[in-house]
Amino acid sequence: MMKTNPSIFQFAIIFILILEIRIQLSEEIDFLVNRSKAGLFHIPKDLSLKTTILDISQNYISELQTSDILSLSKLRILIVSYNRIQYLDISVFKFNQELEYLDLSHNELGRISCHPTVNLKHLDLSFNAFDDLPICKEFGNMSQLEFLGLSATQLQKSSMLPIASLHIRKVLLVLGDTYGKKEDPESLQKLNTESLHIVFPIRKEFSFTLDVSVSTAVSLELSNIKCVPDGHGWSYFQNVLSKLQKNSRLSSLTLNNIETTWNFFIMLLQLVWHTSIEYFSISNVKLQGYPDFRDFDYSDTSLKALSIHQVVSNAFNLPQSYIYKIFSNMNIQNFTVSGTHMVHMVCPSQISPFLHLDFSNNLLTDIVFKNCRNLIKLETLSLQMNQLKELASIAQMTNEMKSLQQLDISQNSLRCLPPKVKVLDLHDNRIRSIPKPIMKLEDLQELNVASNSLAHFPDCGTFNRLSVLIIDSNSISNPSADFLQSCHNIRSISAGNNPFQCTCELREFVQSLGQVASKVVEGWPDSYKCDSPENYKGTLLKDFHVSPLSCNTTLLLVTIGVAVLVFTVTVTALCIYFDLPWYLRMVFQWTQTRRRARNTPLENLQRTIQFHAFISYSGHDSAWVKSELLPNLEKEELRICLHERNFIPGKSIVENIINCIEKSYKSIFVLSPNFVQSEWCHYELYFAHHNLFHEGSNNLILILLEPIPQYSIPSSYHKLKNLMAQRTYLEWPKEKSKHGLFWANLRASINIKLREQAKK
Ligand SMILES: *[C@@H]1O[C@H](CO)[C@@H](O)[C@H](O)[C@H]1NC(C)=O
Ligand SMILES: *[C@@H]1O[C@H](CO)[C@@H](O)[C@H](O)[C@H]1NC(C)=O
Ligand SMILES: *[C@@H]1O[C@H](CO)[C@@H](O)[C@H](O)[C@H]1NC(C)=O
């Protein structure tokens, strides 16, 4: 007893803990109110008190007041960007103690009143109309601050002082259109941030001396750099960049929205080549003019990855091979050129250190890297969204890339596959088939052939390492079930949105898919629907069922055949071994007897009748009658009249017989050829007279002891012939096993309750 108590106690504590955790979790679930683009001029009054996230961006709100948001004590995230707010008093948030994310970017803020707010993690005041940096003394206490967005048209070193002791992850500094008039190049000196993004005034020739290298940032992003050929922009910008060479902290540089010349662009690359920068990314570049042919100095670089995105050039007839040569000989690991009009790339002139090349979204054709033996280190190559057409050339190209593991040639104009890769992305092409013999992709592990025109699953015989297959949105209507069985290593298969034809052939596939669905099949069951026939259209494969019998014609025929055969054999066996017809006749007679017994008015009968039955037989059959018939009837206490036993002296045989018949309920005739020959004549006259054998006569029981051939019946015995033809007799069975039923039937037909006094 003592032992159980603590454990119950522990359970209770755990239970309470779980409850508390659940309560906390449920409190953390966000309550989002999104009134973005709602044409608002004021903060709505009808906001729920539970609101944790409020998005009122892209409206016409010009004022924020304490009363607007006072009651939203749970508010954590407030997005007011793209409005018309001109003045901000930070004390309006003094009741929103939970507030940690405040986005006021893209307003018209010119002034700000300070108030201590310590909980903010994200404060965005960028793209506003501030002259001086909107940095309050109080910001110095926002030790949680991770992001700070600022805007100003003039910078002073001192204005950064309040936040100098913070460690901010990212600072966005947007310089207004009039920035540069009174520039202090050292203004960023006190800025303590990991990542700095400076947005220079747009459409303005670069003419700033701001020293971007003095901050603590390791990652620097500069937007809007315009250096036209005749201006001084390049020299200013060159000056800014050259200062970076002295800054060994900086490892990542991103330039956005650059408008310059080819020459400056290549000089820019060359300058960065000799800095500490490891990751260099340039996007949205507009280039003018033609490059001069100068050698590129690849020596002494820290660069690992260069990305160039979205380049347009106004030059009509560019000396492309010069540019391609500069690119292809870069001694870096990762190189990306995407969204340009690059139509070709040449082979590096010596073994290249390239590991990852991404040339997606250009205009490359089948001759790219043709016969190139210097890309033997290359591991991944993306040629997505280019103008590739022939797979044979891709096969040939990749053949020389001994280390290639991933090839993405999706979204090209390819028509059919290439070898020796592990990951192959071919989605969105025009592939109609994956030819078995040509393609020996023994190493292939992941294959993406979504959005092609494939009619069948690939054969796992040739891709037996395949573990991931993406084959959605093709033309597969009748997939075979073999696929899943042959692909032993498959971990994930995605085959939805194919036009499945829900007929019998699909059944096995659905079964095999259903078995592994939860583990392996992506998008199951929702993306797997019948497309045809019409009556199944839209039905999920999961819910598509047909019986095995209706599907398999052979099975159906065999089943019917077997059933018929079994039936025939059974019936034949019953007929042969158990004499079914005999039994049927017996049963039929039994039921007839029962029916007749019910319809007979007994009282009338009982008055005149003394015996249950009269038996007539030939002397030749007397042995059977004495040993079989009589004992079997009399043991049931049935009273039998035999003409020799109940003989009345002084009367003729016929009179005695007739007397017997009249006092008996039934007349039993034991028929045999002997009987017909010797006895029938005794009755013929009487029967003719009394019409005993009229249609439906009840009183007569014929036992056929031995078969009587038709010819042996004298032609004048019409009645007998009729009776025999109607087969209304009980047949004495030779088999002992049938005797029981015979006697029962016979007894049933003569069993009637006779009056007691009749016994005497
Ligand atoms: C609010 O809705 C807009 C689209 O109307 C969407 O762009 C924005 O992301 C939504 N805001 C939030 C916080 O989900
Ligand atoms: C910052 O916080 C400290 C103590 O936490 C306080 O003494 C100081 O006045 C605060 N500074 C501002 C500008 O609010
Ligand atoms: C190079 O690219 C690969 C693949 O995209 C990526 O995993 C890797 O981190 C990149 N390395 C560098 C140094 O950027």
Tab-separated table of C-alpha atoms and ligand atoms in Angstrom, residues 32 34 36-37 53 55 79, ligand 1:
chain	number	residue	atom	x	y	z
A	32	LEU	CA	-4.562	36.445	-36.719
A	34	ASN	CA	-5.733	40.333	-41.466
A	36	SER	CA	-4.560	44.164	-45.334
A	37	LYS	CA	-5.754	46.102	-48.416
A	53	ILE	CA	-1.261	39.195	-34.970
A	55	ASP	CA	-2.019	43.004	-40.312
A	79	ILE	CA	2.075	45.170	-39.377
B	1	LIG	C1	-2.678	39.253	-45.064
B	1	LIG	O1	-3.234	39.041	-46.365
B	1	LIG	C2	-2.386	39.426	-47.435
B	1	LIG	C3	-3.135	39.192	-48.717
B	1	LIG	O2	-4.321	39.901	-48.732
B	1	LIG	C4	-1.108	38.630	-47.410
B	1	LIG	O3	-0.254	39.052	-48.430
B	1	LIG	C5	-0.443	38.823	-46.056
B	1	LIG	O4	0.700	37.991	-45.995
B	1	LIG	C6	-1.395	38.465	-44.926
B	1	LIG	N1	-0.764	38.779	-43.660
B	1	LIG	C7	-0.436	37.863	-42.749
B	1	LIG	C8	0.214	38.334	-41.509
B	1	LIG	O5	-0.668	36.700	-42.918
